[in-house]
């Protein structure tokens, strides 16, 4: 699965999700709150404020909202730059109002956190850093430069300097912490959303391929009889038209085209030529189907099977679900990508569980990433050494996440480990010295009940003339 097929949505694209109407609504809420705060401060507490400048700042916001409402359509979505300018305007307008009303002595100075939090959740890192730096600068300036709050008698309302300093420290820490926290949570949510979408797309594609194989097998089976009839009839005509060369050539042409139809159907049904198990198949056959696309990539794939303690000798029939096939295929692909020469796939079954272990002879998983394997993060190449180890790799780091998600949907539990210390020299390790991935299912989840085993199972009958 290449990046062109399943590209994650960039931050610039996500910023375009925000509607202008949403920002206008939020600004109306802020405007109503600002007018209410100024009115209450003047009427109830008789504070002497610079009302002209205060209402000028609020009026600019109102005019901006009205222009946006009447000029732009309701469904307009803001670009990254437009979002950045909207949030920056709100930040500057709020800081100007706080400057007019006591600076950090004003308890509403905490509202500076709002625009920066919105930026961290929606905008790119560059825009967030600019807005956060701007907020820190203005908060620092307001600690020393502001118009004082005066009562009707001319008394200046201010808190002790040590509390102003504490307010400044608290706002600065909150700006940094809330921005980082909000951004980290948002990125993880977006990453998980993208990865789940990629998983669903991969599963849908696997299901379509599976359905197509069934259709081809059914078509080959249904067309076998009429093609055999056509070939038999044309062969009889060839024998009977020995004295009519022109008609004989037509009969031979019909027979040749029937043979051609047979060959085409055989070619199209190649992937499912050994079975009609559209719903179930032997465990080893499912593993072979999963490994088939990677057999010719220059690495040897060895499949081993056998019963575990208490398991019967006959290998079990399991459900042939697209999630299982595609999940195992991704795990085998990952092993082949990093293996040096060989990949081993071991299947084991007992009365209670069925397990599959995948080994390789590569360097193994980086120890510091074992705990994060299966997380949906974009994987970027770090340098030439990785390119040499995996020259054909063009993926995004979603392969293991997709495999883990698909297999867990079938009830499997996955574990990741290294067969040996990746920092040991090669002579101190055995053949299976690389990564180990183990997939374990409770037997009841993927083995159909005895009453359903064998239903719809049988070999495809090849077309015979």
Short mmCIF file of C-alpha atoms in Angstrom, two decimals:
data_model
loop_
_atom_site.label_atom_id
_atom_site.label_comp_id
_atom_site.label_asym_id
_atom_site.label_seq_id
_atom_site.Cartn_x
_atom_site.Cartn_y
_atom_site.Cartn_z
CA UNK A 1 0.00 0.00 0.00
CA UNK A 2 1.77 3.08 -1.21
CA UNK A 3 1.47 6.63 -0.07
CA UNK A 4 -0.30 7.59 -3.26
CA UNK A 5 -3.02 5.13 -2.42
CA UNK A 6 -3.44 5.92 1.24
CA UNK A 7 -1.96 9.34 1.86
CA UNK A 8 -2.60 10.84 5.24
CA UNK A 9 -4.45 14.15 5.22
CA UNK A 10 -2.02 17.00 5.77
CA UNK A 11 -2.38 19.74 8.35
CA UNK A 12 -3.01 22.31 5.62
CA UNK A 13 -5.90 20.24 4.34
CA UNK A 14 -7.34 19.82 7.82
CA UNK A 15 -7.33 23.56 8.43
CA UNK A 16 -9.64 23.83 5.43
CA UNK A 17 -12.27 21.84 7.30
CA UNK A 18 -13.27 24.82 9.48
CA UNK A 19 -16.30 26.73 8.23
CA UNK A 20 -16.35 30.51 8.31
CA UNK A 21 -19.75 30.30 10.02
CA UNK A 22 -18.18 28.45 12.94
CA UNK A 23 -15.61 31.19 13.50
CA UNK A 24 -18.30 33.88 13.13
CA UNK A 25 -20.46 32.17 15.76
CA UNK A 26 -17.55 31.91 18.19
CA UNK A 27 -16.77 35.58 17.64
CA UNK A 28 -20.41 36.57 18.33
CA UNK A 29 -20.19 34.69 21.64
CA UNK A 30 -16.99 36.57 22.49
CA UNK A 31 -18.56 39.91 21.52
CA UNK A 32 -21.62 39.31 23.72
CA UNK A 33 -19.36 38.33 26.63
CA UNK A 34 -17.18 41.43 26.20
CA UNK A 35 -20.14 43.81 26.05
CA UNK A 36 -21.69 42.15 29.10
CA UNK A 37 -18.45 42.36 31.10
CA UNK A 38 -17.93 46.06 30.26
CA UNK A 39 -21.57 46.93 31.01
CA UNK A 40 -21.55 45.14 34.37
CA UNK A 41 -18.20 46.72 35.34
CA UNK A 42 -19.52 50.20 34.57
CA UNK A 43 -23.11 49.98 35.81
CA UNK A 44 -22.79 47.70 38.84
CA UNK A 45 -19.27 48.46 40.05
CA UNK A 46 -18.94 52.02 38.73
CA UNK A 47 -15.51 51.38 37.24
CA UNK A 48 -14.08 54.20 35.13
CA UNK A 49 -13.22 52.62 31.79
CA UNK A 50 -12.12 54.02 28.46
CA UNK A 51 -15.50 53.21 26.99
CA UNK A 52 -14.83 54.83 23.64
CA UNK A 53 -11.78 52.69 22.96
CA UNK A 54 -13.42 49.59 24.42
CA UNK A 55 -16.48 49.91 22.21
CA UNK A 56 -14.22 50.73 19.26
CA UNK A 57 -12.42 47.39 19.69
CA UNK A 58 -15.72 45.54 20.01
CA UNK A 59 -17.17 47.47 17.09
CA UNK A 60 -14.33 46.37 14.82
CA UNK A 61 -15.19 42.74 15.64
CA UNK A 62 -18.87 43.37 14.91
CA UNK A 63 -18.11 45.03 11.58
CA UNK A 64 -15.78 42.18 10.64
CA UNK A 65 -18.48 39.63 11.42
CA UNK A 66 -21.13 41.49 9.44
CA UNK A 67 -18.85 41.79 6.42
CA UNK A 68 -18.07 38.07 6.59
CA UNK A 69 -21.78 37.22 6.82
CA UNK A 70 -22.90 39.32 3.86
CA UNK A 71 -19.87 38.91 1.57
CA UNK A 72 -19.06 35.20 1.86
CA UNK A 73 -21.39 32.20 1.36
CA UNK A 74 -22.58 30.24 4.37
CA UNK A 75 -20.69 27.09 3.40
CA UNK A 76 -17.31 28.79 2.88
CA UNK A 77 -14.43 26.95 4.47
CA UNK A 78 -11.39 28.88 5.55
CA UNK A 79 -7.92 28.22 4.20
CA UNK A 80 -4.91 27.87 6.48
CA UNK A 81 -3.97 31.54 6.00
CA UNK A 82 -7.55 32.76 6.54
CA UNK A 83 -7.89 30.71 9.70
CA UNK A 84 -4.58 32.06 10.98
CA UNK A 85 -5.61 35.68 10.31
CA UNK A 86 -9.01 35.17 11.99
CA UNK A 87 -7.48 33.76 15.15
CA UNK A 88 -4.70 36.36 15.17
CA UNK A 89 -7.27 39.16 14.92
CA UNK A 90 -9.23 37.73 17.86
CA UNK A 91 -6.04 37.48 19.91
CA UNK A 92 -4.99 41.07 19.18
CA UNK A 93 -8.48 42.41 19.84
CA UNK A 94 -8.65 40.60 23.19
CA UNK A 95 -5.20 41.81 24.24
CA UNK A 96 -6.16 45.38 23.35
CA UNK A 97 -9.27 45.15 25.53
CA UNK A 98 -7.23 43.73 28.39
CA UNK A 99 -4.74 46.59 28.01
CA UNK A 100 -7.65 49.04 28.38
CA UNK A 101 -9.06 47.26 31.43
CA UNK A 102 -6.18 46.60 33.81
CA UNK A 103 -3.92 44.12 32.02
CA UNK A 104 -3.12 41.12 34.21
CA UNK A 105 -5.08 42.70 37.07
CA UNK A 106 -8.17 41.82 35.05
CA UNK A 107 -9.38 38.30 35.93
CA UNK A 108 -10.45 37.82 32.31
CA UNK A 109 -6.81 37.83 31.20
CA UNK A 110 -6.98 34.01 31.22
CA UNK A 111 -9.09 34.22 28.05
CA UNK A 112 -5.84 34.72 26.13
CA UNK A 113 -5.58 30.93 26.24
CA UNK A 114 -8.62 30.57 23.95
CA UNK A 115 -7.19 31.63 20.56
CA UNK A 116 -3.93 29.74 21.14
CA UNK A 117 -5.80 26.55 22.04
CA UNK A 118 -7.90 26.86 18.89
CA UNK A 119 -4.73 27.32 16.88
CA UNK A 120 -3.08 24.25 18.38
CA UNK A 121 -6.16 22.15 17.56
CA UNK A 122 -6.69 23.34 13.99
CA UNK A 123 -3.73 25.12 12.46
CA UNK A 124 -0.25 24.00 11.46
CA UNK A 125 2.71 23.98 13.82
CA UNK A 126 4.13 27.12 12.23
CA UNK A 127 0.91 29.09 12.76
CA UNK A 128 0.58 27.79 16.31
CA UNK A 129 4.12 28.85 17.17
CA UNK A 130 3.51 32.34 15.79
CA UNK A 131 0.25 32.76 17.69
CA UNK A 132 1.70 31.32 20.89
CA UNK A 133 4.75 33.61 20.71
CA UNK A 134 2.51 36.61 20.06
CA UNK A 135 0.35 35.74 23.06
CA UNK A 136 3.41 35.36 25.32
CA UNK A 137 4.78 38.74 24.19
CA UNK A 138 1.52 40.57 24.80
CA UNK A 139 0.94 38.91 28.18
CA UNK A 140 4.45 39.97 29.21
CA UNK A 141 3.85 43.55 28.06
CA UNK A 142 0.48 43.73 29.81
CA UNK A 143 2.12 42.82 33.10
CA UNK A 144 3.82 46.26 33.07
CA UNK A 145 1.94 48.37 30.55
CA UNK A 146 -1.83 48.81 30.88
CA UNK A 147 -4.49 51.33 31.80
CA UNK A 148 -5.43 50.95 35.46
CA UNK A 149 -8.89 50.05 36.68
CA UNK A 150 -10.30 53.03 38.59
CA UNK A 151 -13.35 53.22 40.81
CA UNK A 152 -15.80 56.12 40.79
CA UNK A 153 -13.79 57.74 43.60
CA UNK A 154 -10.51 57.43 41.65
CA UNK A 155 -9.17 54.49 43.65
CA UNK A 156 -6.96 52.19 41.51
CA UNK A 157 -7.87 48.51 41.68
CA UNK A 158 -4.81 46.32 41.45
CA UNK A 159 -3.51 43.13 42.95
CA UNK A 160 -0.09 42.93 44.69
CA UNK A 161 2.92 42.69 42.41
CA UNK A 162 3.71 39.19 43.55
CA UNK A 163 0.25 38.07 42.41
CA UNK A 164 0.69 39.85 39.08
CA UNK A 165 3.94 37.94 38.66
CA UNK A 166 2.20 34.70 39.60
CA UNK A 167 -0.60 35.47 37.13
CA UNK A 168 1.98 36.02 34.39
CA UNK A 169 3.80 32.79 35.21
CA UNK A 170 0.50 30.86 35.31
CA UNK A 171 -0.67 32.20 31.95
CA UNK A 172 2.69 31.50 30.30
CA UNK A 173 2.77 27.94 31.61
CA UNK A 174 -0.86 27.41 30.62
CA UNK A 175 -0.16 28.71 27.11
CA UNK A 176 2.67 26.23 26.67
CA UNK A 177 1.05 23.26 28.40
CA UNK A 178 -2.46 23.56 26.96
CA UNK A 179 -1.10 24.19 23.47
CA UNK A 180 1.17 21.15 23.60
CA UNK A 181 -1.51 18.97 25.20
CA UNK A 182 -4.22 20.05 22.75
CA UNK A 183 -1.95 19.62 19.76
CA UNK A 184 -0.72 16.18 20.82
CA UNK A 185 -4.25 14.88 21.44
CA UNK A 186 -5.51 16.34 18.15
CA UNK A 187 -2.64 14.83 16.15
CA UNK A 188 -3.21 11.41 17.70
CA UNK A 189 -6.93 11.59 16.95
CA UNK A 190 -6.24 12.59 13.35
CA UNK A 191 -3.61 9.91 12.99
CA UNK A 192 -5.96 7.24 14.32
CA UNK A 193 -8.77 8.47 12.09
CA UNK A 194 -6.54 8.36 9.00
CA UNK A 195 -5.18 4.96 9.87
CA UNK A 196 -8.63 3.50 10.45
CA UNK A 197 -9.73 4.90 7.10
CA UNK A 198 -6.70 3.27 5.50
CA UNK A 199 -7.56 0.00 7.25
CA UNK A 200 -11.12 0.12 5.99
CA UNK A 201 -9.89 0.84 2.46
CA UNK A 202 -7.46 -2.07 2.61
CA UNK A 203 -10.17 -4.39 3.90
CA UNK A 204 -12.58 -3.21 1.22
CA UNK A 205 -10.00 -3.87 -1.47
CA UNK A 206 -9.24 -7.32 -0.08
CA UNK A 207 -12.96 -8.11 0.04
CA UNK A 208 -13.40 -7.01 -3.59
CA UNK A 209 -10.49 -9.18 -4.70
CA UNK A 210 -11.93 -12.10 -2.76
CA UNK A 211 -15.36 -11.60 -4.32
CA UNK A 212 -13.81 -11.29 -7.76
CA UNK A 213 -12.03 -14.60 -7.31
CA UNK A 214 -15.33 -16.22 -6.39
CA UNK A 215 -17.05 -14.74 -9.42
CA UNK A 216 -14.30 -15.94 -11.73
CA UNK A 217 -14.37 -19.44 -10.25
CA UNK A 218 -18.15 -19.57 -10.58
CA UNK A 219 -17.97 -18.28 -14.16
CA UNK A 220 -15.36 -20.88 -15.10
CA UNK A 221 -17.51 -23.62 -13.60
CA UNK A 222 -20.74 -22.47 -15.26
CA UNK A 223 -19.14 -21.91 -18.68
CA UNK A 224 -17.42 -25.27 -18.67
CA UNK A 225 -20.42 -27.20 -20.02
CA UNK A 226 -21.36 -24.86 -22.92
CA UNK A 227 -17.70 -24.56 -23.95
CA UNK A 228 -17.34 -28.33 -23.91
CA UNK A 229 -20.49 -28.63 -26.05
CA UNK A 230 -19.18 -26.04 -28.53
CA UNK A 231 -15.85 -27.80 -28.82
CA UNK A 232 -17.43 -31.24 -29.22
CA UNK A 233 -19.85 -30.00 -31.88
CA UNK A 234 -17.12 -28.13 -33.77
CA UNK A 235 -14.89 -31.22 -33.71
CA UNK A 236 -17.69 -33.31 -35.23
CA UNK A 237 -18.24 -30.67 -37.89
CA UNK A 238 -14.55 -30.69 -38.76
CA UNK A 239 -14.75 -34.45 -39.40
CA UNK A 240 -17.93 -34.17 -41.46
CA UNK A 241 -16.75 -31.25 -43.62
CA UNK A 242 -13.61 -32.81 -45.04
CA UNK A 243 -14.94 -32.29 -48.56
CA UNK A 244 -15.83 -28.63 -47.91
CA UNK A 245 -12.58 -26.81 -47.04
CA UNK A 246 -14.13 -23.37 -46.52
CA UNK A 247 -16.72 -24.60 -44.02
CA UNK A 248 -14.12 -26.86 -42.38
CA UNK A 249 -11.92 -23.83 -41.69
CA UNK A 250 -14.83 -22.09 -39.97
CA UNK A 251 -15.47 -25.14 -37.78
CA UNK A 252 -11.77 -25.29 -36.85
CA UNK A 253 -11.85 -21.61 -35.99
CA UNK A 254 -14.80 -22.18 -33.66
CA UNK A 255 -12.91 -25.01 -31.94
CA UNK A 256 -9.81 -22.83 -31.54
CA UNK A 257 -11.82 -19.98 -30.03
CA UNK A 258 -13.44 -22.40 -27.56
CA UNK A 259 -9.95 -23.49 -26.50
CA UNK A 260 -8.98 -19.83 -26.15
CA UNK A 261 -12.00 -19.15 -23.91
CA UNK A 262 -10.94 -22.11 -21.75
CA UNK A 263 -7.41 -20.75 -21.38
CA UNK A 264 -8.66 -17.26 -20.50
CA UNK A 265 -10.95 -18.61 -17.79
CA UNK A 266 -8.13 -20.72 -16.37
CA UNK A 267 -5.85 -17.68 -16.27
CA UNK A 268 -8.45 -15.46 -14.60
CA UNK A 269 -9.29 -18.06 -12.00
CA UNK A 270 -5.67 -18.79 -11.17
CA UNK A 271 -5.75 -17.33 -7.66
CA UNK A 272 -8.56 -19.65 -6.62
CA UNK A 273 -7.87 -22.63 -8.87
CA UNK A 274 -7.16 -25.06 -6.03
CA UNK A 275 -10.35 -24.60 -4.09
CA UNK A 276 -13.90 -23.45 -3.87
CA UNK A 277 -13.51 -22.68 -0.16
CA UNK A 278 -14.88 -19.19 -0.42
CA UNK A 279 -15.73 -19.24 3.26
CA UNK A 280 -13.26 -21.69 4.82
CA UNK A 281 -10.00 -23.41 3.99
CA UNK A 282 -7.20 -25.39 5.66
CA UNK A 283 -4.99 -23.27 7.89
CA UNK A 284 -1.86 -23.79 5.75
CA UNK A 285 -3.71 -22.88 2.56
CA UNK A 286 -4.76 -19.57 4.09
CA UNK A 287 -1.15 -18.87 5.08
CA UNK A 288 0.05 -19.76 1.58
CA UNK A 289 -2.53 -17.45 0.05
CA UNK A 290 -1.37 -14.64 2.31
CA UNK A 291 2.30 -15.27 1.46
CA UNK A 292 1.81 -15.79 -2.30
CA UNK A 293 2.37 -12.14 -3.40
CA UNK A 294 5.79 -12.12 -1.69
CA UNK A 295 7.13 -15.48 -2.91
CA UNK A 296 9.07 -13.95 -5.81
CA UNK A 297 10.77 -11.09 -3.99
CA UNK A 298 14.15 -12.77 -3.54
CA UNK A 299 13.53 -14.03 0.00
CA UNK A 300 12.73 -17.63 0.91
CA UNK A 301 9.43 -18.07 2.77
CA UNK A 302 9.29 -21.35 4.69
CA UNK A 303 5.93 -22.49 6.06
CA UNK A 304 5.90 -25.03 8.88
CA UNK A 305 2.93 -26.51 10.71
CA UNK A 306 2.11 -29.03 13.34
CA UNK A 307 -0.15 -29.74 16.32
CA UNK A 308 0.64 -28.43 19.75
CA UNK A 309 0.07 -30.27 23.04
CA UNK A 310 -3.32 -31.94 22.86
CA UNK A 311 -3.92 -30.94 19.24
CA UNK A 312 -5.14 -33.39 16.61
CA UNK A 313 -2.86 -34.37 13.74
CA UNK A 314 -5.18 -33.08 11.01
CA UNK A 315 -4.81 -29.36 10.44
CA UNK A 316 -7.97 -27.37 11.18
CA UNK A 317 -10.25 -25.74 8.66
CA UNK A 318 -10.51 -22.03 9.47
CA UNK A 319 -12.73 -19.23 8.23
CA UNK A 320 -11.28 -17.71 5.09
CA UNK A 321 -11.94 -14.12 6.12
CA UNK A 322 -10.40 -11.19 4.21
CA UNK A 323 -9.24 -9.67 7.52
CA UNK A 324 -7.15 -12.75 8.29
CA UNK A 325 -5.63 -13.03 4.81
CA UNK A 326 -4.85 -9.34 4.45
CA UNK A 327 -3.56 -9.01 8.02
CA UNK A 328 -1.19 -11.98 7.65
CA UNK A 329 -0.12 -10.68 4.23
CA UNK A 330 0.94 -7.36 5.76
CA UNK A 331 2.88 -9.12 8.53
CA UNK A 332 4.65 -11.37 6.02
CA UNK A 333 5.40 -8.36 3.82
CA UNK A 334 7.00 -6.58 6.76
CA UNK A 335 9.13 -9.66 7.52
CA UNK A 336 10.18 -10.03 3.87
CA UNK A 337 11.06 -6.32 3.66
CA UNK A 338 13.54 -6.57 6.53
CA UNK A 339 14.75 -10.17 6.16
CA UNK A 340 18.14 -10.88 4.71
CA UNK A 341 17.48 -14.24 3.11
CA UNK A 342 14.64 -16.12 4.81
CA UNK A 343 11.26 -15.79 6.51
CA UNK A 344 9.68 -18.56 8.57
CA UNK A 345 5.95 -18.92 9.21
CA UNK A 346 5.02 -21.43 11.90
CA UNK A 347 1.43 -22.58 12.44
CA UNK A 348 0.47 -24.36 15.64
CA UNK A 349 -2.91 -25.57 16.88
CA UNK A 350 -4.26 -27.13 20.04
CA UNK A 351 -7.73 -27.86 21.33
CA UNK A 352 -8.14 -24.28 22.50
CA UNK A 353 -6.01 -21.95 20.37
CA UNK A 354 -4.53 -21.51 16.93
CA UNK A 355 -1.31 -19.52 16.66
CA UNK A 356 0.89 -18.31 13.84
CA UNK A 357 4.43 -17.05 14.40
CA UNK A 358 6.41 -15.17 11.79
CA UNK A 359 10.24 -15.02 12.07
CA UNK A 360 12.87 -13.41 9.90
CA UNK A 361 16.66 -13.27 9.87
CA UNK A 362 16.92 -9.47 9.80
CA UNK A 363 18.00 -7.04 12.49
CA UNK A 364 14.74 -7.23 14.41
CA UNK A 365 12.59 -4.45 15.80
CA UNK A 366 14.37 -1.44 17.32
CA UNK A 367 14.10 -2.07 21.09
CA UNK A 368 12.83 1.44 21.82
CA UNK A 369 9.91 0.98 19.38
CA UNK A 370 8.64 -2.45 20.42
CA UNK A 371 6.14 -0.92 22.83
CA UNK A 372 4.80 1.35 20.06
CA UNK A 373 4.48 -1.22 17.28
CA UNK A 374 1.01 -1.05 15.83
CA UNK A 375 0.51 2.65 16.57
CA UNK A 376 -0.68 4.64 13.55
CA UNK A 377 2.18 7.00 12.86
CA UNK A 378 3.71 8.07 9.58
CA UNK A 379 7.01 6.36 9.08
CA UNK A 380 9.71 8.45 7.43
CA UNK A 381 13.04 7.10 6.30
CA UNK A 382 15.91 8.27 8.43
CA UNK A 383 18.83 7.79 6.12
CA UNK A 384 20.70 5.75 3.56
CA UNK A 385 21.13 2.73 5.85
CA UNK A 386 17.39 2.19 6.01
CA UNK A 387 17.04 2.65 2.26
CA UNK A 388 19.62 -0.07 1.71
CA UNK A 389 17.90 -2.41 4.16
CA UNK A 390 14.52 -1.83 2.57
CA UNK A 391 15.09 -0.47 -0.96
CA UNK A 392 11.63 -1.35 -2.30
CA UNK A 393 9.73 0.08 0.64
CA UNK A 394 7.46 3.01 -0.22
CA UNK A 395 4.91 2.69 2.58
CA UNK A 396 3.88 5.00 5.36
CA UNK A 397 4.30 2.92 8.51
CA UNK A 398 0.63 1.92 8.47
CA UNK A 399 1.23 -1.70 7.44
CA UNK A 400 1.60 -3.08 10.95
CA UNK A 401 -1.25 -0.95 12.24
CA UNK A 402 -3.55 -2.21 9.48
CA UNK A 403 -2.48 -5.81 10.09
CA UNK A 404 -2.97 -5.46 13.85
CA UNK A 405 -6.36 -3.82 13.47
CA UNK A 406 -7.66 -6.34 10.95
CA UNK A 407 -6.47 -9.36 12.92
CA UNK A 408 -7.79 -8.02 16.21
CA UNK A 409 -11.18 -7.65 14.56
CA UNK A 410 -11.17 -11.43 14.14
CA UNK A 411 -10.40 -11.93 17.84
CA UNK A 412 -6.64 -12.38 17.57
CA UNK A 413 -4.04 -11.18 20.04
CA UNK A 414 -0.73 -9.98 18.63
CA UNK A 415 2.66 -9.77 20.31
CA UNK A 416 5.95 -8.43 18.96
CA UNK A 417 9.45 -9.34 20.09
CA UNK A 418 12.99 -9.98 18.91
CA UNK A 419 14.48 -13.45 18.65
CA UNK A 420 17.84 -12.08 19.78
CA UNK A 421 19.51 -8.89 20.87
CA UNK A 422 19.62 -6.68 17.75
CA UNK A 423 22.96 -5.28 18.92
CA UNK A 424 24.66 -8.70 19.06
CA UNK A 425 27.04 -9.70 16.30
CA UNK A 426 25.75 -12.13 13.67
CA UNK A 427 27.97 -14.99 14.83
CA UNK A 428 26.33 -14.92 18.27
CA UNK A 429 22.83 -15.48 16.90
CA UNK A 430 21.05 -18.31 15.10
CA UNK A 431 19.21 -18.28 11.80
CA UNK A 432 15.96 -16.95 13.29
CA UNK A 433 17.57 -13.94 14.84
CA UNK A 434 15.27 -11.16 13.69
CA UNK A 435 11.78 -10.04 14.59
CA UNK A 436 9.03 -12.32 15.90
CA UNK A 437 5.34 -11.62 15.43
CA UNK A 438 2.91 -13.99 17.10
CA UNK A 439 -0.81 -14.09 16.31
CA UNK A 440 -3.03 -16.16 18.60
CA UNK A 441 -6.75 -16.84 18.18
CA UNK A 442 -9.12 -18.68 20.48
CA UNK A 443 -9.98 -21.69 18.33
CA UNK A 444 -13.73 -21.12 18.54
CA UNK A 445 -13.45 -17.72 16.83
CA UNK A 446 -11.95 -18.83 13.51
CA UNK A 447 -12.75 -22.56 13.30
CA UNK A 448 -16.33 -23.13 12.09
CA UNK A 449 -18.54 -25.52 14.06
CA UNK A 450 -18.32 -29.19 12.98
CA UNK A 451 -21.79 -28.97 11.44
CA UNK A 452 -20.56 -26.27 9.02
CA UNK A 453 -17.15 -27.69 8.22
CA UNK A 454 -16.86 -28.81 4.64
CA UNK A 455 -19.94 -26.87 3.51
CA UNK A 456 -19.22 -25.37 0.12
CA UNK A 457 -15.76 -26.90 0.08
CA UNK A 458 -14.40 -28.81 -2.84
CA UNK A 459 -11.98 -28.65 -5.70
CA UNK A 460 -12.74 -26.61 -8.79
CA UNK A 461 -13.28 -28.90 -11.71
CA UNK A 462 -11.06 -27.77 -14.59
CA UNK A 463 -12.67 -27.36 -17.95
CA UNK A 464 -12.28 -30.47 -20.04
CA UNK A 465 -13.04 -30.78 -23.70
#
